[in-house]
C-alpha cells in the first residue's frame, strides 16, 4: 500500500492530490489539441474535464494491483497547476509499475516533467517496493522520451505499428528502470 504524506515538495514543485479547485487548470491543458494528439483521448470540454477531475481526486493512494496514483503538479512559487504525474501498480506478483505524466505546454522545456516524474519513480521503488517501473509512449513523442532518458530509464522496446490510435497505426516505445538501477542512480 502507498499512502504518501502530502504535499510532496521538490525544489520548484508541490505534488498533491487533485482537488475541486483544479478544474480550470486541468481543463486548460486537457482541452488543447496538441496535448491530446499523442494520447488515447480527444481534447476534452469543460464537462469532460470535470468528470475526469472527480476520478483524479479519488486516486491519492495505491492499495491494490491496478490502482493509479494521480497527483497534481503545482508550481510552489505561483500555486499554478501545471500538469500531473501518475504511478500505476501494474503487478503485485512481478513487482511492476508504470509512470506517466501530462503537462500544460506553457510549461514544457523547463524541466518540470523530469522533476515531478522523479518523485513518482521514487514512490514506486521506495514506497511500493517495486522491482521494475516502465514508461510507455507514442513513438512520435520525442519530448516525453527525453524526460524518461533524463530520469535514467533505458529504452527497451520500439513496437512498430502495434496500436491503432485515432484511426492510424502508431508505434509504441517502452522505457524501463530496475530497482538496483534506481538505487545506483540515487547513490551516484
Short mmCIF file of N, CA and C in Angstrom, two decimals:
data_model
loop_
_atom_site.label_atom_id
_atom_site.label_comp_id
_atom_site.label_asym_id
_atom_site.label_seq_id
_atom_site.Cartn_x
_atom_site.Cartn_y
_atom_site.Cartn_z
N UNK A 1 0.84 -1.18 0.00
CA UNK A 1 0.00 0.00 0.00
C UNK A 1 0.89 1.25 0.00
N UNK A 2 0.42 2.27 -0.68
CA UNK A 2 1.16 3.53 -0.74
C UNK A 2 0.20 4.67 -0.43
N UNK A 3 0.49 5.36 0.66
CA UNK A 3 -0.31 6.50 1.08
C UNK A 3 0.65 7.62 1.46
N UNK A 4 1.14 8.38 0.46
CA UNK A 4 2.14 9.42 0.74
C UNK A 4 1.61 10.53 1.64
N UNK A 5 2.52 11.19 2.32
CA UNK A 5 2.20 12.40 3.07
C UNK A 5 2.26 13.56 2.08
N UNK A 6 1.21 14.35 2.02
CA UNK A 6 1.12 15.45 1.07
C UNK A 6 1.21 16.79 1.77
N UNK A 7 1.69 17.81 1.05
CA UNK A 7 2.25 17.76 -0.30
C UNK A 7 3.67 17.19 -0.30
N UNK A 8 4.03 16.66 -1.44
CA UNK A 8 5.41 16.21 -1.66
C UNK A 8 6.08 17.37 -2.39
N UNK A 9 7.11 17.92 -1.78
CA UNK A 9 7.74 19.11 -2.36
C UNK A 9 9.10 18.80 -2.95
N UNK A 10 9.36 19.42 -4.09
CA UNK A 10 10.68 19.41 -4.71
C UNK A 10 11.17 20.86 -4.67
N UNK A 11 12.27 21.10 -5.32
CA UNK A 11 12.82 22.46 -5.31
C UNK A 11 11.80 23.49 -5.81
N UNK A 12 11.10 23.16 -6.92
CA UNK A 12 10.19 24.14 -7.52
C UNK A 12 8.72 23.74 -7.51
N UNK A 13 8.42 22.50 -7.11
CA UNK A 13 7.08 21.97 -7.29
C UNK A 13 6.50 21.42 -6.00
N UNK A 14 5.18 21.33 -5.97
CA UNK A 14 4.45 20.60 -4.93
C UNK A 14 3.54 19.61 -5.64
N UNK A 15 3.61 18.35 -5.22
CA UNK A 15 2.75 17.31 -5.76
C UNK A 15 1.74 16.96 -4.68
N UNK A 16 0.48 16.90 -5.07
CA UNK A 16 -0.59 16.67 -4.11
C UNK A 16 -1.79 16.05 -4.83
N UNK A 17 -2.75 15.54 -4.08
CA UNK A 17 -3.96 15.05 -4.73
C UNK A 17 -4.69 16.19 -5.43
N UNK A 18 -5.41 15.85 -6.47
CA UNK A 18 -6.25 16.84 -7.15
C UNK A 18 -7.38 17.24 -6.22
N UNK A 19 -7.86 18.49 -6.39
CA UNK A 19 -8.99 19.00 -5.62
C UNK A 19 -9.94 19.74 -6.57
N UNK A 20 -11.12 20.06 -6.09
CA UNK A 20 -12.14 20.69 -6.93
C UNK A 20 -11.65 22.00 -7.55
N UNK A 21 -10.78 22.71 -6.84
CA UNK A 21 -10.27 23.99 -7.35
C UNK A 21 -9.34 23.83 -8.56
N UNK A 22 -8.99 22.61 -8.92
CA UNK A 22 -8.07 22.37 -10.03
C UNK A 22 -8.76 22.32 -11.40
N UNK A 23 -10.07 22.47 -11.43
CA UNK A 23 -10.80 22.29 -12.69
C UNK A 23 -10.29 23.20 -13.80
N UNK A 24 -10.14 24.47 -13.55
CA UNK A 24 -9.70 25.40 -14.61
C UNK A 24 -8.31 25.03 -15.13
N UNK A 25 -7.39 24.73 -14.23
CA UNK A 25 -6.05 24.36 -14.64
C UNK A 25 -6.01 23.06 -15.41
N UNK A 26 -6.82 22.09 -14.98
CA UNK A 26 -6.90 20.80 -15.68
C UNK A 26 -7.48 21.00 -17.07
N UNK A 27 -8.57 21.72 -17.16
CA UNK A 27 -9.20 21.99 -18.45
C UNK A 27 -8.24 22.76 -19.37
N UNK A 28 -7.42 23.62 -18.80
CA UNK A 28 -6.50 24.43 -19.62
C UNK A 28 -5.59 23.57 -20.47
N UNK A 29 -5.17 22.40 -19.97
CA UNK A 29 -4.33 21.55 -20.82
C UNK A 29 -5.09 20.39 -21.43
N UNK A 30 -6.13 19.88 -20.79
CA UNK A 30 -6.89 18.78 -21.39
C UNK A 30 -7.64 19.21 -22.64
N UNK A 31 -7.93 20.49 -22.77
CA UNK A 31 -8.70 20.99 -23.92
C UNK A 31 -7.83 21.25 -25.15
N UNK A 32 -6.52 21.15 -25.01
CA UNK A 32 -5.61 21.51 -26.10
C UNK A 32 -5.37 20.35 -27.07
N UNK A 33 -5.58 20.58 -28.38
CA UNK A 33 -5.32 19.52 -29.36
C UNK A 33 -3.88 19.02 -29.32
N UNK A 34 -2.91 19.89 -29.06
CA UNK A 34 -1.51 19.45 -29.04
C UNK A 34 -1.21 18.55 -27.85
N UNK A 35 -2.00 18.63 -26.78
CA UNK A 35 -1.83 17.73 -25.64
C UNK A 35 -2.45 16.37 -25.94
N UNK A 36 -3.65 16.37 -26.50
CA UNK A 36 -4.37 15.12 -26.77
C UNK A 36 -3.84 14.39 -28.00
N UNK A 37 -3.10 15.06 -28.85
CA UNK A 37 -2.68 14.49 -30.13
C UNK A 37 -2.03 13.12 -30.01
N UNK A 38 -1.17 12.92 -29.04
CA UNK A 38 -0.44 11.66 -28.91
C UNK A 38 -0.96 10.79 -27.76
N UNK A 39 -2.16 11.11 -27.27
CA UNK A 39 -2.78 10.34 -26.20
C UNK A 39 -4.01 9.62 -26.75
N UNK A 40 -4.63 8.78 -25.93
CA UNK A 40 -5.76 7.99 -26.40
C UNK A 40 -7.07 8.76 -26.48
N UNK A 41 -7.12 9.95 -25.90
CA UNK A 41 -8.36 10.70 -25.88
C UNK A 41 -8.26 11.97 -26.73
N UNK A 42 -9.43 12.48 -27.08
CA UNK A 42 -9.54 13.73 -27.84
C UNK A 42 -9.52 14.90 -26.86
N UNK A 43 -9.30 16.13 -27.36
CA UNK A 43 -9.38 17.29 -26.46
C UNK A 43 -10.73 17.26 -25.71
N UNK A 44 -10.68 17.60 -24.45
CA UNK A 44 -11.87 17.49 -23.61
C UNK A 44 -12.54 18.85 -23.41
N UNK A 45 -13.86 18.83 -23.33
CA UNK A 45 -14.59 20.04 -23.00
C UNK A 45 -14.64 20.17 -21.47
N UNK A 46 -15.22 21.26 -20.99
CA UNK A 46 -15.22 21.52 -19.55
C UNK A 46 -15.93 20.41 -18.77
N UNK A 47 -17.04 19.92 -19.27
CA UNK A 47 -17.77 18.87 -18.55
C UNK A 47 -16.98 17.56 -18.51
N UNK A 48 -16.29 17.23 -19.59
CA UNK A 48 -15.45 16.04 -19.60
C UNK A 48 -14.29 16.19 -18.61
N UNK A 49 -13.69 17.38 -18.59
CA UNK A 49 -12.61 17.62 -17.63
C UNK A 49 -13.13 17.53 -16.20
N UNK A 50 -14.35 18.01 -15.96
CA UNK A 50 -14.95 17.93 -14.62
C UNK A 50 -15.12 16.46 -14.20
N UNK A 51 -15.58 15.62 -15.13
CA UNK A 51 -15.76 14.19 -14.83
C UNK A 51 -14.42 13.52 -14.55
N UNK A 52 -13.39 13.84 -15.34
CA UNK A 52 -12.08 13.25 -15.11
C UNK A 52 -11.45 13.78 -13.83
N UNK A 53 -11.74 15.02 -13.47
CA UNK A 53 -11.22 15.57 -12.22
C UNK A 53 -11.76 14.76 -11.03
N UNK A 54 -13.02 14.38 -11.07
CA UNK A 54 -13.60 13.58 -9.98
C UNK A 54 -12.85 12.26 -9.83
N UNK A 55 -12.50 11.63 -10.95
CA UNK A 55 -11.73 10.39 -10.90
C UNK A 55 -10.34 10.63 -10.31
N UNK A 56 -9.71 11.70 -10.77
CA UNK A 56 -8.36 12.02 -10.29
C UNK A 56 -8.35 12.32 -8.79
N UNK A 57 -9.41 12.95 -8.30
CA UNK A 57 -9.48 13.29 -6.88
C UNK A 57 -9.53 12.04 -6.00
N UNK A 58 -9.98 10.93 -6.54
CA UNK A 58 -10.08 9.69 -5.77
C UNK A 58 -8.83 8.82 -5.88
N UNK A 59 -7.81 9.30 -6.58
CA UNK A 59 -6.61 8.48 -6.83
C UNK A 59 -5.40 9.01 -6.07
N UNK A 60 -5.53 9.11 -4.75
CA UNK A 60 -4.42 9.66 -3.95
C UNK A 60 -3.70 8.59 -3.14
N UNK A 61 -4.15 7.34 -3.23
CA UNK A 61 -3.47 6.23 -2.57
C UNK A 61 -3.46 5.03 -3.52
N UNK A 62 -2.51 4.15 -3.32
CA UNK A 62 -2.44 2.91 -4.08
C UNK A 62 -2.60 1.79 -3.06
N UNK A 63 -3.69 1.05 -3.18
CA UNK A 63 -3.97 0.00 -2.20
C UNK A 63 -3.85 -1.40 -2.78
N UNK A 64 -4.07 -1.53 -4.11
CA UNK A 64 -4.05 -2.86 -4.71
C UNK A 64 -3.55 -2.79 -6.14
N UNK A 65 -3.15 -3.92 -6.64
CA UNK A 65 -2.71 -4.03 -8.02
C UNK A 65 -3.75 -3.41 -8.95
N UNK A 66 -3.28 -2.62 -9.91
CA UNK A 66 -4.17 -1.95 -10.85
C UNK A 66 -4.49 -0.52 -10.48
N UNK A 67 -4.31 -0.15 -9.21
CA UNK A 67 -4.60 1.22 -8.78
C UNK A 67 -3.61 2.21 -9.38
N UNK A 68 -4.11 3.41 -9.62
CA UNK A 68 -3.31 4.53 -10.10
C UNK A 68 -3.21 5.58 -9.00
N UNK A 69 -2.02 6.12 -8.81
CA UNK A 69 -1.80 7.31 -8.00
C UNK A 69 -1.71 8.45 -9.00
N UNK A 70 -2.57 9.45 -8.86
CA UNK A 70 -2.59 10.58 -9.79
C UNK A 70 -2.42 11.85 -8.98
N UNK A 71 -1.33 12.56 -9.25
CA UNK A 71 -1.01 13.74 -8.46
C UNK A 71 -0.98 15.01 -9.31
N UNK A 72 -1.57 16.05 -8.76
CA UNK A 72 -1.49 17.37 -9.39
C UNK A 72 -0.08 17.91 -9.16
N UNK A 73 0.47 18.54 -10.19
CA UNK A 73 1.79 19.17 -10.09
C UNK A 73 1.56 20.69 -10.10
N UNK A 74 2.00 21.32 -9.02
CA UNK A 74 1.75 22.75 -8.81
C UNK A 74 3.09 23.46 -8.64
N UNK A 75 3.22 24.61 -9.28
CA UNK A 75 4.43 25.43 -9.05
C UNK A 75 4.35 26.03 -7.66
N UNK A 76 5.36 25.81 -6.87
CA UNK A 76 5.36 26.32 -5.50
C UNK A 76 5.32 27.84 -5.47
N UNK A 77 6.03 28.46 -6.39
CA UNK A 77 6.15 29.93 -6.38
C UNK A 77 4.83 30.63 -6.67
N UNK A 78 4.01 30.02 -7.58
CA UNK A 78 2.78 30.69 -8.01
C UNK A 78 1.50 29.99 -7.58
N UNK A 79 1.60 28.70 -7.25
CA UNK A 79 0.40 27.93 -6.94
C UNK A 79 -0.35 27.44 -8.16
N UNK A 80 0.20 27.67 -9.36
CA UNK A 80 -0.47 27.26 -10.60
C UNK A 80 -0.37 25.76 -10.82
N UNK A 81 -1.49 25.14 -11.23
CA UNK A 81 -1.49 23.76 -11.66
C UNK A 81 -0.85 23.71 -13.04
N UNK A 82 0.22 22.93 -13.18
CA UNK A 82 0.92 22.90 -14.47
C UNK A 82 0.87 21.53 -15.14
N UNK A 83 0.39 20.52 -14.42
CA UNK A 83 0.30 19.20 -15.01
C UNK A 83 -0.01 18.14 -13.98
N UNK A 84 0.27 16.89 -14.35
CA UNK A 84 0.01 15.77 -13.47
C UNK A 84 1.04 14.68 -13.69
N UNK A 85 1.25 13.88 -12.66
CA UNK A 85 2.10 12.69 -12.77
C UNK A 85 1.30 11.51 -12.22
N UNK A 86 1.62 10.33 -12.76
CA UNK A 86 0.86 9.14 -12.43
C UNK A 86 1.78 7.97 -12.14
N UNK A 87 1.33 7.10 -11.25
CA UNK A 87 2.03 5.86 -10.96
C UNK A 87 0.98 4.77 -10.84
N UNK A 88 1.11 3.72 -11.65
CA UNK A 88 0.20 2.58 -11.55
C UNK A 88 0.95 1.37 -11.00
N UNK A 89 0.31 0.66 -10.07
CA UNK A 89 0.82 -0.60 -9.59
C UNK A 89 0.29 -1.66 -10.54
N UNK A 90 1.11 -2.09 -11.48
CA UNK A 90 0.66 -2.98 -12.55
C UNK A 90 0.63 -4.45 -12.15
N UNK A 91 1.57 -4.91 -11.32
CA UNK A 91 1.61 -6.32 -10.94
C UNK A 91 2.20 -6.48 -9.56
N UNK A 92 1.43 -7.09 -8.67
CA UNK A 92 1.91 -7.41 -7.33
C UNK A 92 2.93 -8.55 -7.43
N UNK A 93 2.59 -9.60 -8.16
CA UNK A 93 3.44 -10.78 -8.27
C UNK A 93 4.82 -10.44 -8.83
N UNK A 94 4.83 -9.62 -9.88
CA UNK A 94 6.09 -9.30 -10.55
C UNK A 94 6.68 -7.96 -10.11
N UNK A 95 6.02 -7.32 -9.15
CA UNK A 95 6.50 -6.06 -8.57
C UNK A 95 6.79 -5.02 -9.65
N UNK A 96 5.78 -4.79 -10.50
CA UNK A 96 5.90 -3.91 -11.65
C UNK A 96 5.02 -2.67 -11.48
N UNK A 97 5.50 -1.56 -12.01
CA UNK A 97 4.73 -0.33 -12.01
C UNK A 97 4.91 0.41 -13.33
N UNK A 98 4.10 1.44 -13.51
CA UNK A 98 4.20 2.28 -14.70
C UNK A 98 4.02 3.73 -14.30
N UNK A 99 4.84 4.60 -14.89
CA UNK A 99 4.69 6.04 -14.64
C UNK A 99 4.19 6.72 -15.90
N UNK A 100 3.60 7.89 -15.69
CA UNK A 100 3.14 8.72 -16.80
C UNK A 100 3.05 10.16 -16.33
N UNK A 101 2.86 11.05 -17.27
CA UNK A 101 2.77 12.48 -16.95
C UNK A 101 2.15 13.21 -18.12
N UNK A 102 1.47 14.29 -17.80
CA UNK A 102 0.90 15.21 -18.79
C UNK A 102 1.11 16.61 -18.24
N UNK A 103 1.66 17.49 -19.08
CA UNK A 103 1.90 18.86 -18.65
C UNK A 103 1.32 19.86 -19.63
N UNK A 104 0.91 20.98 -19.10
CA UNK A 104 0.47 22.09 -19.92
C UNK A 104 1.66 22.54 -20.77
N UNK A 105 1.48 22.66 -22.10
CA UNK A 105 2.61 23.05 -22.96
C UNK A 105 3.26 24.38 -22.60
N UNK A 106 2.55 25.24 -21.88
CA UNK A 106 3.15 26.51 -21.45
C UNK A 106 4.33 26.27 -20.51
N UNK A 107 4.43 25.06 -19.95
CA UNK A 107 5.50 24.75 -19.00
C UNK A 107 6.48 23.71 -19.53
N UNK A 108 6.39 23.40 -20.81
CA UNK A 108 7.33 22.45 -21.41
C UNK A 108 8.72 23.07 -21.50
N UNK A 109 9.73 22.21 -21.52
CA UNK A 109 11.10 22.67 -21.74
C UNK A 109 11.77 23.32 -20.55
N UNK A 110 11.18 23.20 -19.37
CA UNK A 110 11.74 23.84 -18.18
C UNK A 110 12.18 22.82 -17.12
N UNK A 111 12.08 21.54 -17.45
CA UNK A 111 12.50 20.50 -16.52
C UNK A 111 11.46 20.11 -15.49
N UNK A 112 10.25 20.66 -15.56
CA UNK A 112 9.22 20.35 -14.57
C UNK A 112 8.79 18.89 -14.64
N UNK A 113 8.62 18.36 -15.86
CA UNK A 113 8.18 16.96 -16.00
C UNK A 113 9.20 16.01 -15.40
N UNK A 114 10.47 16.25 -15.65
CA UNK A 114 11.52 15.39 -15.10
C UNK A 114 11.54 15.49 -13.57
N UNK A 115 11.43 16.69 -13.06
CA UNK A 115 11.45 16.91 -11.61
C UNK A 115 10.28 16.19 -10.92
N UNK A 116 9.11 16.27 -11.52
CA UNK A 116 7.92 15.63 -10.93
C UNK A 116 7.92 14.12 -11.14
N UNK A 117 8.34 13.66 -12.32
CA UNK A 117 8.35 12.22 -12.60
C UNK A 117 9.36 11.50 -11.72
N UNK A 118 10.43 12.18 -11.34
CA UNK A 118 11.40 11.55 -10.44
C UNK A 118 10.75 11.22 -9.09
N UNK A 119 9.81 12.05 -8.67
CA UNK A 119 9.10 11.79 -7.42
C UNK A 119 8.29 10.50 -7.52
N UNK A 120 7.57 10.30 -8.63
CA UNK A 120 6.76 9.08 -8.72
C UNK A 120 7.64 7.84 -8.92
N UNK A 121 8.79 8.00 -9.56
CA UNK A 121 9.73 6.88 -9.61
C UNK A 121 10.16 6.49 -8.20
N UNK A 122 10.50 7.48 -7.39
CA UNK A 122 10.89 7.22 -6.00
C UNK A 122 9.76 6.55 -5.23
N UNK A 123 8.53 7.04 -5.42
CA UNK A 123 7.40 6.43 -4.74
C UNK A 123 7.21 4.97 -5.17
N UNK A 124 7.45 4.69 -6.43
CA UNK A 124 7.32 3.32 -6.91
C UNK A 124 8.36 2.41 -6.31
N UNK A 125 9.62 2.82 -6.37
CA UNK A 125 10.70 1.97 -5.86
C UNK A 125 10.77 1.95 -4.34
N UNK A 126 10.70 3.12 -3.72
CA UNK A 126 10.89 3.19 -2.28
C UNK A 126 9.59 3.07 -1.49
N UNK A 127 8.49 3.53 -2.06
CA UNK A 127 7.20 3.47 -1.38
C UNK A 127 6.47 2.15 -1.56
N UNK A 128 6.42 1.68 -2.81
CA UNK A 128 5.74 0.41 -3.11
C UNK A 128 6.69 -0.77 -3.14
N UNK A 129 7.98 -0.51 -3.16
CA UNK A 129 8.96 -1.60 -3.22
C UNK A 129 8.97 -2.33 -4.55
N UNK A 130 8.71 -1.59 -5.63
CA UNK A 130 8.67 -2.22 -6.95
C UNK A 130 10.05 -2.66 -7.40
N UNK A 131 10.08 -3.67 -8.24
CA UNK A 131 11.31 -4.17 -8.85
C UNK A 131 11.58 -3.48 -10.19
N UNK A 132 10.51 -3.12 -10.91
CA UNK A 132 10.66 -2.56 -12.27
C UNK A 132 9.55 -1.55 -12.51
N UNK A 133 9.92 -0.42 -13.11
CA UNK A 133 8.95 0.61 -13.49
C UNK A 133 9.16 0.91 -14.97
N UNK A 134 8.05 0.99 -15.70
CA UNK A 134 8.11 1.31 -17.12
C UNK A 134 7.44 2.64 -17.40
N UNK A 135 7.78 3.20 -18.53
CA UNK A 135 7.10 4.35 -19.10
C UNK A 135 6.82 4.01 -20.55
N UNK A 136 5.56 4.13 -20.97
CA UNK A 136 5.18 3.80 -22.35
C UNK A 136 4.72 5.07 -23.03
N UNK A 137 5.10 5.23 -24.31
CA UNK A 137 4.72 6.44 -25.02
C UNK A 137 4.57 6.19 -26.51
N UNK A 138 3.86 7.09 -27.14
CA UNK A 138 3.72 7.08 -28.59
C UNK A 138 5.11 7.34 -29.18
N UNK A 139 5.48 6.57 -30.19
CA UNK A 139 6.81 6.68 -30.77
C UNK A 139 7.14 8.06 -31.32
N UNK A 140 6.14 8.87 -31.59
CA UNK A 140 6.38 10.23 -32.10
C UNK A 140 6.65 11.23 -30.99
N UNK A 141 6.47 10.82 -29.75
CA UNK A 141 6.58 11.75 -28.63
C UNK A 141 8.03 11.83 -28.13
N UNK A 142 8.84 12.49 -28.91
CA UNK A 142 10.27 12.58 -28.59
C UNK A 142 10.54 13.39 -27.32
N UNK A 143 9.70 14.37 -27.03
CA UNK A 143 9.90 15.16 -25.81
C UNK A 143 9.70 14.28 -24.57
N UNK A 144 8.69 13.44 -24.60
CA UNK A 144 8.45 12.53 -23.47
C UNK A 144 9.58 11.52 -23.34
N UNK A 145 10.09 11.05 -24.48
CA UNK A 145 11.22 10.12 -24.45
C UNK A 145 12.43 10.77 -23.77
N UNK A 146 12.67 12.03 -24.04
CA UNK A 146 13.80 12.74 -23.42
C UNK A 146 13.63 12.83 -21.90
N UNK A 147 12.39 13.01 -21.44
CA UNK A 147 12.15 13.04 -19.99
C UNK A 147 12.55 11.71 -19.37
N UNK A 148 12.10 10.61 -19.97
CA UNK A 148 12.42 9.29 -19.42
C UNK A 148 13.93 9.02 -19.46
N UNK A 149 14.59 9.48 -20.50
CA UNK A 149 16.05 9.31 -20.59
C UNK A 149 16.76 10.13 -19.52
N UNK A 150 16.29 11.36 -19.27
CA UNK A 150 16.90 12.18 -18.22
C UNK A 150 16.71 11.54 -16.84
N UNK A 151 15.64 10.77 -16.68
CA UNK A 151 15.41 10.06 -15.42
C UNK A 151 16.32 8.85 -15.26
N UNK A 152 17.03 8.50 -16.34
CA UNK A 152 17.92 7.34 -16.29
C UNK A 152 17.25 6.05 -16.74
N UNK A 153 16.05 6.17 -17.30
CA UNK A 153 15.37 4.98 -17.79
C UNK A 153 15.97 4.57 -19.13
N UNK A 154 15.95 3.26 -19.37
CA UNK A 154 16.56 2.72 -20.58
C UNK A 154 15.46 2.37 -21.57
N UNK A 155 15.72 2.66 -22.84
CA UNK A 155 14.79 2.31 -23.90
C UNK A 155 14.89 0.81 -24.14
N UNK A 156 13.79 0.09 -23.92
CA UNK A 156 13.80 -1.37 -24.03
C UNK A 156 13.15 -1.88 -25.30
N UNK A 157 12.18 -1.15 -25.81
CA UNK A 157 11.45 -1.68 -26.97
C UNK A 157 10.88 -0.57 -27.82
N UNK A 158 10.82 -0.84 -29.11
CA UNK A 158 10.12 0.02 -30.06
C UNK A 158 9.21 -0.91 -30.85
N UNK A 159 7.93 -0.87 -30.51
CA UNK A 159 6.94 -1.73 -31.14
C UNK A 159 6.35 -0.99 -32.34
N UNK A 160 6.59 -1.50 -33.52
CA UNK A 160 6.21 -0.82 -34.75
C UNK A 160 4.73 -1.08 -35.07
N UNK A 161 4.01 0.01 -35.22
CA UNK A 161 2.59 -0.02 -35.58
C UNK A 161 1.81 -1.07 -34.78
N UNK A 162 1.98 -1.06 -33.48
CA UNK A 162 1.31 -2.07 -32.64
C UNK A 162 -0.05 -1.64 -32.14
N UNK A 163 -0.40 -0.36 -32.30
CA UNK A 163 -1.70 0.12 -31.85
C UNK A 163 -2.34 1.00 -32.90
N UNK A 164 -3.64 0.92 -32.94
CA UNK A 164 -4.40 1.82 -33.82
C UNK A 164 -5.01 2.87 -32.91
N UNK A 165 -4.54 4.10 -33.03
CA UNK A 165 -4.99 5.19 -32.18
C UNK A 165 -5.53 6.31 -33.06
N UNK A 166 -6.78 6.67 -32.79
CA UNK A 166 -7.43 7.75 -33.53
C UNK A 166 -7.39 7.50 -35.04
N UNK A 167 -7.59 6.25 -35.42
CA UNK A 167 -7.70 5.90 -36.82
C UNK A 167 -6.39 5.69 -37.56
N UNK A 168 -5.26 5.73 -36.85
CA UNK A 168 -3.99 5.49 -37.53
C UNK A 168 -3.11 4.56 -36.71
N UNK A 169 -2.27 3.82 -37.43
CA UNK A 169 -1.32 2.93 -36.76
C UNK A 169 -0.21 3.77 -36.14
N UNK A 170 0.11 3.44 -34.90
CA UNK A 170 1.17 4.17 -34.20
C UNK A 170 2.14 3.19 -33.57
N UNK A 171 3.36 3.65 -33.40
CA UNK A 171 4.40 2.89 -32.72
C UNK A 171 4.30 3.16 -31.22
N UNK A 172 4.74 2.20 -30.44
CA UNK A 172 4.84 2.38 -29.00
C UNK A 172 6.29 2.15 -28.59
N UNK A 173 6.80 3.05 -27.76
CA UNK A 173 8.16 2.91 -27.24
C UNK A 173 8.06 2.69 -25.74
N UNK A 174 8.86 1.74 -25.25
CA UNK A 174 8.82 1.38 -23.84
C UNK A 174 10.20 1.62 -23.22
N UNK A 175 10.18 2.37 -22.13
CA UNK A 175 11.38 2.62 -21.32
C UNK A 175 11.18 1.90 -19.99
N UNK A 176 12.28 1.55 -19.33
CA UNK A 176 12.17 0.88 -18.04
C UNK A 176 13.38 1.18 -17.17
N UNK A 177 13.18 0.95 -15.89
CA UNK A 177 14.24 1.05 -14.90
C UNK A 177 14.00 -0.03 -13.86
N UNK A 178 15.08 -0.65 -13.42
CA UNK A 178 15.03 -1.65 -12.36
C UNK A 178 15.40 -1.01 -11.03
N UNK A 179 14.98 -1.64 -9.95
CA UNK A 179 15.24 -1.10 -8.61
C UNK A 179 16.74 -0.86 -8.38
N UNK A 180 17.59 -1.81 -8.75
CA UNK A 180 19.03 -1.63 -8.49
C UNK A 180 19.58 -0.47 -9.31
N UNK A 181 19.01 -0.20 -10.48
CA UNK A 181 19.44 0.96 -11.28
C UNK A 181 19.02 2.25 -10.59
N UNK A 182 17.81 2.26 -10.03
CA UNK A 182 17.34 3.43 -9.26
C UNK A 182 18.26 3.69 -8.08
N UNK A 183 18.58 2.62 -7.34
CA UNK A 183 19.42 2.78 -6.16
C UNK A 183 20.81 3.27 -6.54
N UNK A 184 21.38 2.74 -7.61
CA UNK A 184 22.70 3.20 -8.07
C UNK A 184 22.66 4.67 -8.49
N UNK A 185 21.57 5.06 -9.15
CA UNK A 185 21.42 6.45 -9.59
C UNK A 185 21.30 7.38 -8.39
N UNK A 186 20.57 6.96 -7.37
CA UNK A 186 20.38 7.79 -6.18
C UNK A 186 21.70 7.95 -5.41
N UNK A 187 22.52 6.91 -5.41
CA UNK A 187 23.80 6.97 -4.71
C UNK A 187 24.83 7.78 -5.50
N UNK A 188 24.73 7.71 -6.84
CA UNK A 188 25.72 8.35 -7.70
C UNK A 188 25.39 9.77 -7.97
#
